[in-house]
mmCIF file of C-alpha atoms and ligand atoms in Angstrom:
data_model
loop_
_atom_site.group_PDB
_atom_site.id
_atom_site.type_symbol
_atom_site.label_atom_id
_atom_site.label_comp_id
_atom_site.label_asym_id
_atom_site.label_seq_id
_atom_site.Cartn_x
_atom_site.Cartn_y
_atom_site.Cartn_z
ATOM 1 C CA MET A 657 86.017 185.443 6.304
ATOM 2 C CA PHE A 658 85.460 186.158 2.562
ATOM 3 C CA ASP A 659 84.184 189.511 1.426
ATOM 4 C CA ASN A 660 81.841 189.864 -1.532
ATOM 5 C CA LYS A 661 84.428 190.799 -4.155
ATOM 6 C CA GLU A 662 84.241 188.720 -7.294
ATOM 7 C CA LYS A 663 84.920 185.072 -6.551
ATOM 8 C CA THR A 664 85.367 182.114 -8.747
ATOM 9 C CA ASN A 665 83.283 179.040 -7.996
ATOM 10 C CA LEU A 666 85.299 175.871 -7.659
ATOM 11 C CA ASN A 667 82.622 173.871 -9.381
ATOM 12 C CA GLU A 668 83.266 175.705 -12.583
ATOM 13 C CA MET A 669 86.880 174.682 -12.659
ATOM 14 C CA GLY A 670 86.835 170.987 -12.299
ATOM 15 C CA GLU A 671 89.487 169.045 -10.367
ATOM 16 C CA PHE A 672 92.031 168.981 -13.176
ATOM 17 C CA GLY A 673 91.678 172.734 -13.844
ATOM 18 C CA LEU A 674 92.020 173.492 -10.184
ATOM 19 C CA ILE A 675 95.172 171.431 -9.708
ATOM 20 C CA GLN A 676 96.608 172.924 -12.859
ATOM 21 C CA HIS A 677 95.804 176.425 -11.687
ATOM 22 C CA LEU A 678 97.198 176.008 -8.214
ATOM 23 C CA THR A 679 100.502 174.345 -9.252
ATOM 24 C CA GLN A 680 101.288 175.940 -12.600
ATOM 25 C CA THR A 681 104.097 178.156 -11.312
ATOM 26 C CA ILE A 682 105.971 175.282 -9.472
ATOM 27 C CA GLN A 683 109.521 174.545 -10.585
ATOM 28 C CA LEU A 684 111.620 171.744 -9.125
ATOM 29 C CA THR A 685 114.822 172.938 -7.487
ATOM 30 C CA ASN A 686 116.312 169.899 -5.763
ATOM 31 C CA GLU A 687 118.458 167.317 -7.428
ATOM 32 C CA SER A 688 116.627 164.588 -5.653
ATOM 33 C CA SER A 689 113.284 165.610 -7.303
ATOM 34 C CA VAL A 690 113.335 163.603 -10.549
ATOM 35 C CA LYS A 691 109.644 163.974 -11.376
ATOM 36 C CA GLY A 692 107.086 166.174 -9.627
ATOM 37 C CA ILE A 693 103.427 166.889 -10.294
ATOM 38 C CA GLY A 694 101.840 165.555 -13.493
ATOM 39 C CA ASP A 695 102.187 161.792 -13.373
ATOM 40 C CA ASP A 696 100.709 158.983 -11.206
ATOM 41 C CA ALA A 697 103.562 159.251 -8.711
ATOM 42 C CA ALA A 698 106.476 161.543 -8.088
ATOM 43 C CA VAL A 699 109.962 160.050 -8.549
ATOM 44 C CA LEU A 700 112.700 160.889 -6.056
ATOM 45 C CA ASP A 701 116.365 159.857 -5.866
ATOM 46 C CA PHE A 702 118.271 159.979 -2.569
ATOM 47 C CA LYS A 703 121.270 157.989 -3.802
ATOM 48 C CA ASP A 704 122.928 156.445 -0.677
ATOM 49 C CA LYS A 705 121.077 158.517 1.865
ATOM 50 C CA LYS A 706 118.222 157.316 4.076
ATOM 51 C CA THR A 707 114.772 158.677 3.247
ATOM 52 C CA LEU A 708 112.648 160.321 5.960
ATOM 53 C CA ILE A 709 108.906 160.649 5.593
ATOM 54 C CA SER A 710 106.313 162.361 7.859
ATOM 55 C CA THR A 711 102.620 163.155 7.508
ATOM 56 C CA ASP A 712 100.214 165.480 9.254
ATOM 57 C CA LEU A 713 96.475 165.797 8.985
ATOM 58 C CA LEU A 714 94.834 169.142 9.690
ATOM 59 C CA LEU A 715 91.064 169.483 10.167
ATOM 60 C CA GLU A 716 89.046 172.697 10.279
ATOM 61 C CA ASN A 717 87.747 173.422 13.780
ATOM 62 C CA VAL A 718 89.972 170.711 15.262
ATOM 63 C CA HIS A 719 93.387 172.057 14.332
ATOM 64 C CA PHE A 720 92.590 175.474 13.044
ATOM 65 C CA ASP A 721 89.907 178.088 13.106
ATOM 66 C CA LEU A 722 89.369 180.068 9.937
ATOM 67 C CA ARG A 723 87.750 182.855 11.970
ATOM 68 C CA TYR A 724 91.155 184.060 13.014
ATOM 69 C CA VAL A 725 93.648 182.097 10.869
ATOM 70 C CA PRO A 726 94.189 183.750 7.473
ATOM 71 C CA LEU A 727 94.422 181.101 4.796
ATOM 72 C CA LYS A 728 97.844 182.263 3.645
ATOM 73 C CA HIS A 729 99.155 181.769 7.168
ATOM 74 C CA LEU A 730 97.379 178.311 7.335
ATOM 75 C CA GLY A 731 99.196 177.178 4.116
ATOM 76 C CA TYR A 732 102.524 178.401 5.494
ATOM 77 C CA LYS A 733 102.011 176.794 8.882
ATOM 78 C CA ALA A 734 100.794 173.484 7.437
ATOM 79 C CA ILE A 735 104.120 173.154 5.630
ATOM 80 C CA GLN A 736 106.237 174.448 8.543
ATOM 81 C CA VAL A 737 104.824 172.088 11.175
ATOM 82 C CA ASN A 738 105.422 169.153 8.873
ATOM 83 C CA LEU A 739 109.017 170.087 7.852
ATOM 84 C CA SER A 740 109.679 170.415 11.601
ATOM 85 C CA ASP A 741 109.266 166.562 11.952
ATOM 86 C CA ILE A 742 112.002 166.039 9.339
ATOM 87 C CA TYR A 743 114.330 168.433 11.072
ATOM 88 C CA ALA A 744 113.535 166.711 14.319
ATOM 89 C CA MET A 745 115.153 163.628 12.891
ATOM 90 C CA ASN A 746 118.251 165.734 12.128
ATOM 91 C CA GLY A 747 117.462 165.419 8.440
ATOM 92 C CA ILE A 748 117.027 167.955 5.577
ATOM 93 C CA ALA A 749 113.586 168.278 4.028
ATOM 94 C CA SER A 750 113.466 168.189 0.280
ATOM 95 C CA GLN A 751 109.914 167.501 -0.954
ATOM 96 C CA VAL A 752 106.286 167.859 0.215
ATOM 97 C CA THR A 753 102.941 166.700 -1.055
ATOM 98 C CA ILE A 754 99.723 168.627 -0.121
ATOM 99 C CA SER A 755 96.319 166.967 -0.186
ATOM 100 C CA ILE A 756 93.100 169.047 0.324
ATOM 101 C CA GLY A 757 89.485 168.310 0.934
ATOM 102 C CA VAL A 758 87.479 171.370 0.311
ATOM 103 C CA SER A 759 83.819 172.281 0.178
ATOM 104 C CA SER A 760 82.329 174.482 -2.566
ATOM 105 C CA LYS A 761 81.856 177.337 -0.058
ATOM 106 C CA PHE A 762 85.403 178.069 -0.762
ATOM 107 C CA PRO A 763 86.069 180.133 -3.827
ATOM 108 C CA LEU A 764 89.155 179.582 -5.912
ATOM 109 C CA GLU A 765 90.683 182.700 -4.411
ATOM 110 C CA ALA A 766 90.641 181.162 -0.979
ATOM 111 C CA LEU A 767 92.744 178.196 -2.295
ATOM 112 C CA GLU A 768 95.043 180.538 -4.054
ATOM 113 C CA GLU A 769 95.803 182.149 -0.693
ATOM 114 C CA LEU A 770 96.369 178.822 0.931
ATOM 115 C CA TYR A 771 98.785 177.715 -1.790
ATOM 116 C CA ALA A 772 100.485 181.075 -1.872
ATOM 117 C CA GLY A 773 101.355 180.605 1.887
ATOM 118 C CA ALA A 774 102.381 177.004 1.333
ATOM 119 C CA LEU A 775 104.571 177.933 -1.623
ATOM 120 C CA ILE A 776 106.289 180.712 0.243
ATOM 121 C CA ALA A 777 107.254 178.180 2.921
ATOM 122 C CA CYS A 778 108.443 175.719 0.311
ATOM 123 C CA GLU A 779 110.609 178.290 -1.374
ATOM 124 C CA LYS A 780 112.076 179.659 1.880
ATOM 125 C CA TYR A 781 112.993 176.094 3.070
ATOM 126 C CA LYS A 782 114.119 174.934 -0.383
ATOM 127 C CA VAL A 783 111.623 172.056 -0.694
ATOM 128 C CA ASP A 784 109.810 171.076 -3.854
ATOM 129 C CA LEU A 785 105.995 170.545 -3.964
ATOM 130 C CA VAL A 786 105.889 167.246 -5.884
ATOM 131 C CA GLY A 787 102.235 166.036 -5.636
ATOM 132 C CA GLY A 788 99.033 165.734 -3.656
ATOM 133 C CA ASP A 789 95.425 164.911 -3.999
ATOM 134 C CA THR A 790 92.246 166.975 -4.290
ATOM 135 C CA SER A 791 88.778 166.123 -3.260
ATOM 136 C CA THR A 792 85.521 167.736 -2.203
ATOM 137 C CA SER A 793 84.715 167.757 1.462
ATOM 138 C CA THR A 794 81.308 168.073 3.087
ATOM 139 C CA GLN A 795 82.766 168.749 6.591
ATOM 140 C CA GLY A 796 84.998 171.769 6.444
ATOM 141 C CA LEU A 797 88.502 172.227 5.089
ATOM 142 C CA VAL A 798 90.959 169.200 5.330
ATOM 143 C CA ILE A 799 94.614 169.577 4.619
ATOM 144 C CA SER A 800 97.180 166.788 4.756
ATOM 145 C CA VAL A 801 100.914 167.503 4.161
ATOM 146 C CA THR A 802 103.573 164.850 3.719
ATOM 147 C CA SER A 803 107.205 165.850 3.897
ATOM 148 C CA ILE A 804 110.070 163.916 2.598
ATOM 149 C CA GLY A 805 113.699 164.408 3.428
ATOM 150 C CA TYR A 806 117.008 162.692 3.880
ATOM 151 C CA ALA A 807 119.959 162.107 6.079
ATOM 152 C CA GLU A 808 122.996 159.947 6.395
ATOM 153 C CA ALA A 809 122.203 156.841 8.336
ATOM 154 C CA ASP A 810 124.554 157.849 11.225
ATOM 155 C CA GLU A 811 123.211 161.432 11.329
ATOM 156 C CA ILE A 812 119.585 160.499 12.176
ATOM 157 C CA ALA A 813 118.557 161.445 15.708
ATOM 158 C CA TYR A 814 115.931 159.113 17.165
ATOM 159 C CA ARG A 815 113.964 159.819 20.343
ATOM 160 C CA SER A 816 115.497 156.642 21.732
ATOM 161 C CA GLY A 817 119.134 157.720 21.389
ATOM 162 C CA ALA A 818 119.674 159.688 24.716
ATOM 163 C CA LYS A 819 122.362 158.441 27.086
ATOM 164 C CA GLU A 820 122.669 158.880 30.838
ATOM 165 C CA GLY A 821 124.538 162.139 31.589
ATOM 166 C CA ASP A 822 123.591 163.770 28.261
ATOM 167 C CA LEU A 823 122.807 167.510 28.398
ATOM 168 C CA LEU A 824 119.178 168.240 27.672
ATOM 169 C CA CYS A 825 118.896 171.258 25.335
ATOM 170 C CA VAL A 826 116.219 173.258 23.548
ATOM 171 C CA SER A 827 116.361 175.832 20.717
ATOM 172 C CA GLY A 828 114.656 179.256 20.782
ATOM 173 C CA ASP A 829 112.015 180.001 23.426
ATOM 174 C CA LEU A 830 108.877 178.306 24.568
ATOM 175 C CA GLY A 831 105.215 179.074 25.427
ATOM 176 C CA GLY A 832 104.861 181.923 22.967
ATOM 177 C CA ALA A 833 102.580 180.101 20.531
ATOM 178 C CA TYR A 834 100.162 179.191 23.303
ATOM 179 C CA VAL A 835 100.073 182.701 24.701
ATOM 180 C CA GLY A 836 99.587 184.121 21.199
ATOM 181 C CA LEU A 837 96.624 181.769 20.797
ATOM 182 C CA GLN A 838 95.096 183.161 23.989
ATOM 183 C CA ILE A 839 95.188 186.642 22.464
ATOM 184 C CA LEU A 840 93.596 185.455 19.207
ATOM 185 C CA GLU A 841 90.857 183.582 21.143
ATOM 186 C CA ARG A 842 90.165 186.613 23.251
ATOM 187 C CA GLU A 843 89.873 188.880 20.175
ATOM 188 C CA LYS A 844 87.616 186.352 18.476
ATOM 189 C CA GLN A 845 85.180 186.421 21.415
ATOM 190 C CA ILE A 846 85.168 190.233 21.321
ATOM 191 C CA TYR A 847 84.565 190.137 17.608
ATOM 192 C CA LEU A 848 81.735 187.604 17.921
ATOM 193 C CA GLU A 849 80.085 189.888 20.471
ATOM 194 C CA ASN A 850 80.627 193.044 18.510
ATOM 195 C CA PRO A 851 81.918 192.744 14.891
ATOM 196 C CA GLU A 852 82.445 196.510 14.775
ATOM 197 C CA ILE A 853 85.425 196.330 17.131
ATOM 198 C CA GLN A 854 88.838 195.955 15.428
ATOM 199 C CA PRO A 855 91.082 193.318 17.015
ATOM 200 C CA ASP A 856 93.613 194.747 19.445
ATOM 201 C CA LEU A 857 96.854 192.947 18.678
ATOM 202 C CA GLU A 858 99.066 196.037 19.369
ATOM 203 C CA GLY A 859 102.476 195.160 20.578
ATOM 204 C CA LYS A 860 101.919 191.401 20.586
ATOM 205 C CA ASP A 861 103.398 190.729 17.143
ATOM 206 C CA TYR A 862 106.024 188.280 18.297
ATOM 207 C CA ILE A 863 103.764 185.798 20.093
ATOM 208 C CA ILE A 864 100.949 186.102 17.504
ATOM 209 C CA GLU A 865 103.530 185.197 14.821
ATOM 210 C CA ARG A 866 104.724 182.355 16.976
ATOM 211 C CA GLN A 867 101.079 180.998 16.777
ATOM 212 C CA LEU A 868 100.181 181.923 13.184
ATOM 213 C CA LYS A 869 103.525 181.725 11.454
ATOM 214 C CA PRO A 870 105.877 179.313 13.204
ATOM 215 C CA GLU A 871 109.299 178.659 11.716
ATOM 216 C CA ALA A 872 110.637 175.065 11.628
ATOM 217 C CA ARG A 873 114.243 175.017 12.898
ATOM 218 C CA LYS A 874 116.184 174.008 9.773
ATOM 219 C CA ASP A 875 118.799 176.489 10.929
ATOM 220 C CA VAL A 876 119.438 174.481 14.065
ATOM 221 C CA VAL A 877 120.029 171.323 12.021
ATOM 222 C CA GLU A 878 122.496 173.292 9.889
ATOM 223 C CA LEU A 879 124.162 174.558 13.039
ATOM 224 C CA PHE A 880 124.668 171.063 14.221
ATOM 225 C CA ARG A 881 126.482 170.295 10.987
ATOM 226 C CA HIS A 882 128.506 173.430 11.358
ATOM 227 C CA LEU A 883 129.462 172.683 15.049
ATOM 228 C CA HIS A 884 130.022 168.939 14.310
ATOM 229 C CA VAL A 885 127.469 168.097 16.892
ATOM 230 C CA LYS A 886 125.288 164.998 16.502
ATOM 231 C CA PRO A 887 122.410 165.020 18.919
ATOM 232 C CA HIS A 888 121.993 161.651 20.602
ATOM 233 C CA ALA A 889 118.163 162.117 20.652
ATOM 234 C CA MET A 890 115.853 164.685 19.264
ATOM 235 C CA ILE A 891 112.158 165.675 19.032
ATOM 236 C CA ASP A 892 110.241 168.815 17.937
ATOM 237 C CA VAL A 893 108.192 170.677 20.500
ATOM 238 C CA SER A 894 104.643 170.432 19.142
ATOM 239 C CA ASP A 895 102.709 169.268 22.279
ATOM 240 C CA GLY A 896 104.691 171.228 24.966
ATOM 241 C CA LEU A 897 108.029 170.707 26.614
ATOM 242 C CA ALA A 898 106.818 168.292 29.292
ATOM 243 C CA SER A 899 105.320 165.831 26.853
ATOM 244 C CA GLU A 900 108.345 165.945 24.549
ATOM 245 C CA ILE A 901 110.809 165.375 27.408
ATOM 246 C CA LEU A 902 108.807 162.382 28.559
ATOM 247 C CA HIS A 903 108.862 160.979 24.948
ATOM 248 C CA ILE A 904 112.687 161.146 24.969
ATOM 249 C CA CYS A 905 112.911 159.655 28.488
ATOM 250 C CA ASN A 906 110.501 156.828 27.691
ATOM 251 C CA ALA A 907 112.003 155.980 24.343
ATOM 252 C CA SER A 908 115.545 156.121 25.787
ATOM 253 C CA ASN A 909 114.558 154.462 29.036
ATOM 254 C CA LEU A 910 116.026 157.250 31.165
ATOM 255 C CA GLY A 911 115.084 159.782 33.763
ATOM 256 C CA CYS A 912 115.932 163.496 33.695
ATOM 257 C CA LYS A 913 116.402 166.620 35.699
ATOM 258 C CA LEU A 914 114.870 169.757 34.189
ATOM 259 C CA TYR A 915 115.585 173.157 35.780
ATOM 260 C CA GLU A 916 112.608 175.461 35.685
ATOM 261 C CA ASP A 917 114.790 178.583 35.771
ATOM 262 C CA LYS A 918 116.669 177.405 32.612
ATOM 263 C CA ILE A 919 113.495 177.127 30.426
ATOM 264 C CA PRO A 920 113.737 179.885 27.868
ATOM 265 C CA ILE A 921 110.734 182.158 27.878
ATOM 266 C CA ASP A 922 110.571 185.367 25.879
ATOM 267 C CA PRO A 923 109.744 188.521 27.992
ATOM 268 C CA MET A 924 106.578 189.170 25.836
ATOM 269 C CA THR A 925 105.387 185.591 26.494
ATOM 270 C CA TYR A 926 106.068 186.006 30.172
ATOM 271 C CA GLU A 927 104.258 189.308 30.570
ATOM 272 C CA THR A 928 101.298 188.327 28.476
ATOM 273 C CA ALA A 929 100.873 184.988 30.280
ATOM 274 C CA ARG A 930 100.787 186.985 33.495
ATOM 275 C CA GLU A 931 98.112 189.279 32.005
ATOM 276 C CA PHE A 932 96.001 186.195 31.344
ATOM 277 C CA GLY A 933 96.634 184.890 34.882
ATOM 278 C CA LEU A 934 98.666 181.980 33.456
ATOM 279 C CA ASP A 935 101.927 180.599 34.748
ATOM 280 C CA PRO A 936 104.535 181.158 32.109
ATOM 281 C CA THR A 937 106.322 177.946 33.014
ATOM 282 C CA VAL A 938 103.028 175.968 32.550
ATOM 283 C CA CYS A 939 102.597 177.649 29.178
ATOM 284 C CA ALA A 940 106.133 176.412 28.132
ATOM 285 C CA LEU A 941 105.578 172.911 29.624
ATOM 286 C CA SER A 942 102.064 172.295 28.312
ATOM 287 C CA GLY A 943 101.233 174.891 25.679
ATOM 288 C CA GLY A 944 102.779 173.397 22.589
ATOM 289 C CA GLU A 945 103.027 174.496 18.983
ATOM 290 C CA ASP A 946 106.389 176.207 19.477
ATOM 291 C CA TYR A 947 108.116 173.843 16.930
ATOM 292 C CA GLU A 948 111.481 174.247 18.635
ATOM 293 C CA LEU A 949 113.900 171.372 18.722
ATOM 294 C CA LEU A 950 114.445 169.517 22.034
ATOM 295 C CA PHE A 951 117.583 167.340 21.998
ATOM 296 C CA THR A 952 120.328 165.763 24.003
ATOM 297 C CA VAL A 953 124.102 165.953 23.458
ATOM 298 C CA PRO A 954 126.941 164.245 25.218
ATOM 299 C CA GLN A 955 128.645 166.337 27.923
ATOM 300 C CA SER A 956 131.766 166.412 25.793
ATOM 301 C CA ASP A 957 129.788 168.749 23.480
ATOM 302 C CA TYR A 958 129.275 171.292 26.288
ATOM 303 C CA ASP A 959 131.834 173.684 24.892
ATOM 304 C CA LYS A 960 130.210 173.574 21.476
ATOM 305 C CA VAL A 961 126.743 174.431 22.582
ATOM 306 C CA LYS A 962 127.186 176.575 25.694
ATOM 307 C CA ASN A 963 127.767 179.907 23.851
ATOM 308 C CA GLN A 964 125.020 179.423 21.204
ATOM 309 C CA LEU A 965 122.567 182.239 21.910
ATOM 310 C CA ASP A 966 119.715 180.289 20.384
ATOM 311 C CA ILE A 967 120.323 177.040 22.415
ATOM 312 C CA SER A 968 119.501 176.671 26.090
ATOM 313 C CA ILE A 969 120.836 173.862 28.270
ATOM 314 C CA ILE A 970 117.873 173.156 30.513
ATOM 315 C CA GLY A 971 118.877 169.940 32.314
ATOM 316 C CA TYR A 972 120.408 166.538 31.929
ATOM 317 C CA MET A 973 119.538 162.875 31.521
ATOM 318 C CA THR A 974 119.704 160.494 34.486
ATOM 319 C CA GLU A 975 119.271 156.805 35.227
ATOM 320 C CA PRO A 976 115.629 155.685 34.919
ATOM 321 C CA ALA A 977 115.207 155.081 38.706
ATOM 322 C CA ALA A 978 115.782 158.747 39.410
ATOM 323 C CA GLY A 979 112.481 159.563 37.592
ATOM 324 C CA GLN A 980 111.631 162.501 35.397
ATOM 325 C CA LYS A 981 111.890 165.585 37.537
ATOM 326 C CA MET A 982 111.667 169.315 37.368
ATOM 327 C CA ILE A 983 113.569 171.397 39.894
ATOM 328 C CA SER A 984 111.413 174.452 40.528
ATOM 329 C CA LYS A 985 112.734 178.029 40.985
ATOM 330 C CA SER A 986 112.369 177.581 44.677
ATOM 331 C CA GLY A 987 114.466 174.374 44.609
ATOM 332 C CA SER A 988 111.695 171.827 45.154
ATOM 333 C CA GLU A 989 111.503 168.723 42.953
ATOM 334 C CA HIS A 990 108.410 167.774 40.994
ATOM 335 C CA ASP A 991 107.517 164.914 38.682
ATOM 336 C CA ILE A 992 107.214 166.099 35.064
ATOM 337 C CA VAL A 993 103.728 165.298 33.856
ATOM 338 C CA ALA A 994 102.438 165.623 30.277
ATOM 339 C CA GLN A 995 99.257 167.486 30.683
ATOM 340 C CA GLY A 996 99.169 168.672 27.111
ATOM 341 C CA TRP A 997 95.741 169.920 26.202
ATOM 342 C CA ASN A 998 94.316 169.027 29.577
ATOM 343 C CA ALA A 999 96.490 171.638 31.330
ATOM 344 C CA PHE A 1000 94.180 174.456 30.321
ATOM 345 C CA THR A 1001 90.427 174.483 30.453
ATOM 346 C CA LYS A 1002 90.250 176.826 27.511
ATOM 347 C CA LYS A 1003 91.878 174.485 25.049
ATOM 348 C CA ASP A 1004 89.739 171.531 23.884
HETATM 349 P P1 ADP B 118 95.344 160.601 -9.592
HETATM 350 O O1 ADP B 118 94.052 160.342 -10.310
HETATM 351 O O2 ADP B 118 96.432 159.666 -9.938
HETATM 352 O O3 ADP B 118 95.206 160.792 -8.079
HETATM 353 P P2 ADP B 118 95.307 163.466 -9.873
HETATM 354 O O4 ADP B 118 94.546 163.863 -11.090
HETATM 355 O O5 ADP B 118 94.671 163.534 -8.538
HETATM 356 O O6 ADP B 118 95.858 161.995 -10.139
HETATM 357 O O7 ADP B 118 96.669 164.214 -9.786
HETATM 358 C C1 ADP B 118 97.412 164.571 -10.901
HETATM 359 C C2 ADP B 118 98.681 165.239 -10.456
HETATM 360 O O8 ADP B 118 98.480 166.353 -9.676
HETATM 361 C C3 ADP B 118 99.516 164.282 -9.578
HETATM 362 O O9 ADP B 118 100.936 164.479 -9.873
HETATM 363 C C4 ADP B 118 99.223 164.744 -8.194
HETATM 364 O O10 ADP B 118 100.269 164.450 -7.314
HETATM 365 C C5 ADP B 118 98.999 166.227 -8.442
HETATM 366 N N1 ADP B 118 98.138 166.786 -7.454
HETATM 367 C C6 ADP B 118 96.754 166.458 -7.256
HETATM 368 N N2 ADP B 118 96.127 167.270 -6.316
HETATM 369 C C7 ADP B 118 97.163 168.103 -5.877
HETATM 370 C C8 ADP B 118 97.190 169.150 -4.889
HETATM 371 N N3 ADP B 118 96.145 169.473 -4.143
HETATM 372 N N4 ADP B 118 98.343 169.790 -4.760
HETATM 373 C C9 ADP B 118 99.405 169.489 -5.496
HETATM 374 N N5 ADP B 118 99.470 168.482 -6.382
HETATM 375 C C10 ADP B 118 98.350 167.820 -6.615
HETATM 376 MG MG1 MG B 119 94.071 162.229 -7.175
#
């Protein structure tokens, strides 16, 4: 991964020097950030708003593979996937902390890349990096991100809030991140067999970006405010559509009808899935990592959402006894099952 250009050994820097170096350019931009890095704890002030907090832990070779994930992208994605959880509550993210466990095989320059990516994401989404922790690791790179945000009490969208008859909607398109991963995995195998061969990613930019550089849907939360829509229930699509639908159904104690032909799938995702011999619908249902928002709205909001190009109405919520069903393109009805990682033999 790292070439032999001049590199700075982390051991020479010391923990304090490293933190100082990585965070020296950070400036706080949000009113709620009273004190950031530099004391024993950050100080935040959300006045009369509710505080939202979410944490993710990312482990090398479990959640990411440094053989094809550039560190800058990893830093960016680590922030995005975590902010996505705040947006999934219909909140606005305002701060993050980043903790890293890193072995001395990493030069300083590698961590600079990681932080460069993380800070680009923070800047783009207007969140302040207000703290973290730093340690050595003997077992690969460890990254933990915590994001903090806020919402009015009555704006918060819980998984449990769906009502019978609600429209089931999703933002963007699905399955792309999983199909993008298949391309990266294929090129990794080719590279391992013959390092002379350059990766062939030609024409697949969109789905590779979906995998390496996902975008949390802050814009959708802002759209809700603009349209005066309050989702009854919401969740982000990290494990695949099927699993997320079942989370909403179970938490809300409801059934649902999902229409296969309404699931939004980008043409590039569709064609590439076919090239790999995969069913595009299965990629959307079980692939995961799309970080779109899945939500329900009352039928009275139909006029507000129906013409939004980036929102698809994919079904509706039913009484629990009707079960959780997908109506296939041929019209037959199937139980929705959360296969997640088990759906594909390639994914561990
Ligand atoms: P403590 O001993 O209280 O854990 P540290 O020396 O670890 O303090 O941290 C000093 C400051 O630097 C704190 O504000 C902490 O949040 C911040 N910090 C530590 N590690 C990181 C990191 N990896 N990224 C961002 N901020 C960090
Ligand atoms: Mg510490």
